[in-house]
Coordinates of C-alpha atoms in Angstrom, one line a residue:
Chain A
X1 CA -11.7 11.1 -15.3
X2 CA -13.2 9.1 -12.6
X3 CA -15.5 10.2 -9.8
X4 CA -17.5 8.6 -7.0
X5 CA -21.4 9.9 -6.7
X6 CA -22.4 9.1 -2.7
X7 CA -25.6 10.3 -3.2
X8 CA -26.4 10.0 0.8
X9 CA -25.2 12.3 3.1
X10 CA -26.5 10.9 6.1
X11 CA -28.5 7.8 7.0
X12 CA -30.4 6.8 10.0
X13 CA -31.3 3.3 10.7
X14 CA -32.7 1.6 14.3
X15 CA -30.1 -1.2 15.4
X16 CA -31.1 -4.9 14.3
X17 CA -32.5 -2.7 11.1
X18 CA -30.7 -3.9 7.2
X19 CA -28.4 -1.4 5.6
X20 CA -27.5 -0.2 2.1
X21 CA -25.5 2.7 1.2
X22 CA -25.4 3.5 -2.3
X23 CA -22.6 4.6 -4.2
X24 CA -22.2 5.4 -8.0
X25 CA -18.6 5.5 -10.2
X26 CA -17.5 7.1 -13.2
X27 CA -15.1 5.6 -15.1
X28 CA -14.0 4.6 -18.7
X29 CA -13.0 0.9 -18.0
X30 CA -13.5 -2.1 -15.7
X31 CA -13.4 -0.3 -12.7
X32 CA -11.8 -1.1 -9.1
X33 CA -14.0 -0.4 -6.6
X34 CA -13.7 -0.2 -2.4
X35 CA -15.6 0.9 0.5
X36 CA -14.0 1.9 3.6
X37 CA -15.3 2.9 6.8
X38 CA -13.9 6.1 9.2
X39 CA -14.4 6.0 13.0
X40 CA -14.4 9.7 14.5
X41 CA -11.1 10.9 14.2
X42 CA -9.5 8.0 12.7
X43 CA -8.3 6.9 9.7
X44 CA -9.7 4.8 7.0
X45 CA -10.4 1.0 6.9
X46 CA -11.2 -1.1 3.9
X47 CA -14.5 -2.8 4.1
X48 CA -14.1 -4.4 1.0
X49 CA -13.1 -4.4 -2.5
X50 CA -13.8 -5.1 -6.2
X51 CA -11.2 -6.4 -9.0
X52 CA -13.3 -8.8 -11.0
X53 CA -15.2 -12.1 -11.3
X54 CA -18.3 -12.4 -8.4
X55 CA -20.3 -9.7 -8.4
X56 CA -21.2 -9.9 -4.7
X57 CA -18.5 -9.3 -2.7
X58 CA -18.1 -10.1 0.9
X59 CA -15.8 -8.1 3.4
X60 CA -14.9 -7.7 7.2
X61 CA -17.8 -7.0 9.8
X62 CA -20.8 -8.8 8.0
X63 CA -20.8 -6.3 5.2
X64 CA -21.4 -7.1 1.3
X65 CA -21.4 -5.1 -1.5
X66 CA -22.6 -5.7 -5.3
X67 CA -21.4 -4.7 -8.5
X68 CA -23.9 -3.7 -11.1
X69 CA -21.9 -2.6 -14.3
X70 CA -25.2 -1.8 -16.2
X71 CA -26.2 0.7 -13.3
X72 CA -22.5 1.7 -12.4
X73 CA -23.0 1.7 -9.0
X74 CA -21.9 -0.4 -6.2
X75 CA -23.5 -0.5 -3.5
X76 CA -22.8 -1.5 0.7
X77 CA -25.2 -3.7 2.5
X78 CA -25.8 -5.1 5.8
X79 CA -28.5 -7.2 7.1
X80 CA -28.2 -6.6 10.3
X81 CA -26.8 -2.8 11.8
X82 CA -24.7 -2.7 15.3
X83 CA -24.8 0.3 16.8
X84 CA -20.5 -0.3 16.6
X85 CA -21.4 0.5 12.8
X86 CA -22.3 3.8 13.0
X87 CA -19.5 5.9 11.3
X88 CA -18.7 7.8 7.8
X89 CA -18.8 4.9 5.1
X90 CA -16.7 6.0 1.7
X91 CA -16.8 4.5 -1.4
X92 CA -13.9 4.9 -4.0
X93 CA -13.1 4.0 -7.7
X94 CA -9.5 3.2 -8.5
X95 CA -8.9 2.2 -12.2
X96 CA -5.5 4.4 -12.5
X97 CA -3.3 3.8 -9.3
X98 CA -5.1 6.5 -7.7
X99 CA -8.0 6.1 -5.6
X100 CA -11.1 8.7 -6.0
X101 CA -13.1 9.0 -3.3
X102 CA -16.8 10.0 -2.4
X103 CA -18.2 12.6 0.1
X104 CA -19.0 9.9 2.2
X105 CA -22.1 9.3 4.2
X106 CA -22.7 9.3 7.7
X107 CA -24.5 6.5 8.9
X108 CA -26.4 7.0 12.4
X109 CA -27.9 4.2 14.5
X110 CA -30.5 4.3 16.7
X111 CA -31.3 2.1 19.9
Chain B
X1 CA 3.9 -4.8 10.5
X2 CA 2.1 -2.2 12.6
X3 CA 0.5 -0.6 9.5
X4 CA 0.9 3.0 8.1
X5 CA 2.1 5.0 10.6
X6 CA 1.3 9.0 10.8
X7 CA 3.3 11.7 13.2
X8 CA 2.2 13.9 15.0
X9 CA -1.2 13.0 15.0
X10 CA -2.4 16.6 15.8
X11 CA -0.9 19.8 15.5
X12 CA -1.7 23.2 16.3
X13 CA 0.4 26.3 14.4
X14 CA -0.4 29.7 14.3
X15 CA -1.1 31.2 10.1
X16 CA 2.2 31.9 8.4
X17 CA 4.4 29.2 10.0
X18 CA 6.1 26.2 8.5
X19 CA 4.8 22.3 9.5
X20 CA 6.1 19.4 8.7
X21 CA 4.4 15.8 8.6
X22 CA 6.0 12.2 8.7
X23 CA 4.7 9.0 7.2
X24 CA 6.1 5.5 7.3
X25 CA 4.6 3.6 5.0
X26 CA 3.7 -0.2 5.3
X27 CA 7.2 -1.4 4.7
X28 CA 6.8 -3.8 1.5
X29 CA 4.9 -1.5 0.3
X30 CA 6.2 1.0 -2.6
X31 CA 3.4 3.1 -3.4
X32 CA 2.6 6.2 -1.1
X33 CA 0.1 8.2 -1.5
X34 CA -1.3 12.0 0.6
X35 CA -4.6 12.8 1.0
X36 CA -6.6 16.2 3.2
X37 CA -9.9 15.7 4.2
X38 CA -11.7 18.6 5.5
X39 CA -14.7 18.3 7.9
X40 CA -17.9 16.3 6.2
X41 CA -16.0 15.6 2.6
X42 CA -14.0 13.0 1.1
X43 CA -10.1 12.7 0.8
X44 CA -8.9 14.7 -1.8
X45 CA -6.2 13.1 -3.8
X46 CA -2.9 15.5 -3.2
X47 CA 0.3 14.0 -4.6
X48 CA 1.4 10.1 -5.3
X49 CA 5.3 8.4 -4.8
X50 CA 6.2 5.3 -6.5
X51 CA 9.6 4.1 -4.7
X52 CA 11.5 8.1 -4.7
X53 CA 9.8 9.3 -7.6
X54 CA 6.8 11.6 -7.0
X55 CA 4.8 10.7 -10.1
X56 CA 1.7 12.8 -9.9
X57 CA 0.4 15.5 -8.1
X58 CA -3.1 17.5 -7.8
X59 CA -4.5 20.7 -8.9
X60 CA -5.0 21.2 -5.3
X61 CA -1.0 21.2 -4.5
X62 CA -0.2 24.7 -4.2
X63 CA 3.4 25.7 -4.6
X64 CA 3.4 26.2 -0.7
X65 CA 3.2 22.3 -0.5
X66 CA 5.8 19.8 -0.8
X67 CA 6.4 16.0 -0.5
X68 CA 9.2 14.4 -0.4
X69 CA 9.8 10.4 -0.3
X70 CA 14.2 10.9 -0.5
X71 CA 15.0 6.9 0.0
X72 CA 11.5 5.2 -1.2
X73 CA 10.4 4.3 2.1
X74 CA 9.1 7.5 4.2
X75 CA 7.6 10.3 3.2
X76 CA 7.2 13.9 4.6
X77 CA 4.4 16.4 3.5
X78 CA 5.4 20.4 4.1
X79 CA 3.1 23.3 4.2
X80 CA 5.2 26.5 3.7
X81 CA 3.5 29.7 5.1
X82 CA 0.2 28.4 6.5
X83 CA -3.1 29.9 6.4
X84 CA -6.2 28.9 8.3
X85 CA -8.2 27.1 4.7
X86 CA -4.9 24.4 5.4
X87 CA -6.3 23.4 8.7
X88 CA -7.2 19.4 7.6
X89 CA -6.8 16.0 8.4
X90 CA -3.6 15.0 6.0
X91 CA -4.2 11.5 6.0
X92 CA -1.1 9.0 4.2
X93 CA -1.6 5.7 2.4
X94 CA 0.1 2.8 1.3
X95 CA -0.2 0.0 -1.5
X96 CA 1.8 -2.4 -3.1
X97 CA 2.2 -2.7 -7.2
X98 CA 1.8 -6.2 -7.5
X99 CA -0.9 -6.7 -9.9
X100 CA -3.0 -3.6 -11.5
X101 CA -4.5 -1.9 -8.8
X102 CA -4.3 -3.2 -5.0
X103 CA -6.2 -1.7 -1.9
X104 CA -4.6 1.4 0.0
X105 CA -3.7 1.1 3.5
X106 CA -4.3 4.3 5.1
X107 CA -2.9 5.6 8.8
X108 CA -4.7 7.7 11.3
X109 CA -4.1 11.3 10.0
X110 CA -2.3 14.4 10.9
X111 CA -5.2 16.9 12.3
X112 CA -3.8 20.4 11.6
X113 CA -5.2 23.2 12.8
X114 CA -4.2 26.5 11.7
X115 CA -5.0 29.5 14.2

C-alpha cells in the first residue's frame, strides 16, 4: 500500500526566509510524486510533480522539489517565502491511479 | 476549460437528511475521482470513475454513500441519512489516462455541515 509521511504539522518562517517542507512516501515501485498547495477554503493546486528523469523538479510560484529514492522522501523548497505562500502544502504519492495524500502542513509566515 | 467545477459550494442540512453533490469534471478528462477532508487532515481517498464505471472504492464508503458518474462525464456524490461525523469538505478531481499516471485537477469543494 502507499502512504505519505508529512512529518511537519506546522511551520513558521519570517518572509524573505528559504523554505523546505519535508515529505516521505511509501511505495513498492518508481513512485509518482506531487505537492499541492490549499488556500483557506479552497481547493487544491498542483505545485509540482514527479514521473521520472531530473531529480529536481521545478514548478509554479518559485517552488522546487527533489527526489531522493535512497531516502524516499521528496521534499518542497523555496529560497525565498512571500507572505502570499502561507497556506496547507500536501504532498502525495500516486503509483496506482489513485493519489495518497499526506496530513499536510501548515506553513505560517511572518512579517 | 474553466477547470473542475463543484456545486453547491457549501451546504448546511440538519442529521438524518439526504444531500446531494454535483461535479463536472475537466471535460477531456475521463478519470474522476471524490475525496473528504476534515478540518487539519489530508483528503481521504473515497471512490474512483473511469468513463461510467466506478472502479474502486474506500473502506471509508459507507453504504449511506453513493456515487454515480451515469454518462462518463459528471458525477454526483449522495449521503443518505446524514449524521454530524459527515460534516466535510467533499472535494472532486480530475485526470486524464494518457500515459501511466497524470496529475489530478481538483475543484473547490463542497463544505457540508451537518447540524
Amino acid at each position: 500500500a502507499q502512504s505519505v509521511t508529512q512529518p511537519d504539522i506546522h511551520i513558521t518562517v519570517s518572509e524573505g526566509a528559504s523554505l523546505e517542507l519535508r515529505c516521505n512516501y511509501s511505495y513498492g515501485a518508481t513512485p509518482y510524486l506531487f505537492w499541492y498547495v490549499q488556500s483557506p477554503g479552497q481547493g487544491l493546486q498542483l505545485l509540482l510533480k514527479y514521473f521520472s528523469g531530473d531529480t529536481l523538479v521545478q514548478g509554479i510560484k518559485g517552488f522546487e522539489a527533489e527526489f531522493k529514492r535512497s531516502q524516499s522522501s521528496f521534499n518542497l523548497r523555496k529560497p525565498s517565502v512571500h507572505w502570499s505562500d502561507a497556506a496547507e502544502y500536501f504532498c502525495a504519492v500516486g503509483g496506482s491511479y489513485i493519489p495518497t495524500f499526506g496530513r499536510g502542513t501548515s506553513l505560517i509566515v511572518h512579517p | 476549460d474553466t477547470g473542475v467545477s463543484q456545486d453547491p459550494r457549501h451546504k448546511i442540512t440538519k442529521r438524518g437528511q439526504n444531500v446531494t453533490f454535483r461535479c463536472d469534471p475537466i471535460s477531456e478528462h475521463n478519470r474522476l475521482y471524490w475525496y473528504r477532508q476534515t478540518l487539519g487532515q489530508g483528503p481521504e481517498f473515497l471512490t474512483y470513475f473511469q468513463n461510467e464505471a466506478q472502479l474502486e472504492k474506500s473502506r471509508l464508503l459507507s453504504d449511506r454513500f453513493s456515487a454515480e458518474r451515469p454518462k462518463g462525464s459528471f458525477s454526483t456524490l449522495e449521503i443518505q441519512r446524514t449524521e454530524q461525523g459527515d460534516s466535510a469538505m467533499y472535494l472532486c478531481a480530475s485526470s486524464t489516462s494518457v500515459g501511466a499516471v497524470t496529475e489530478a485537477f481538483f475543484g473547490q469543494g463542497t463544505r457540508l455541515t451537518v447540524v
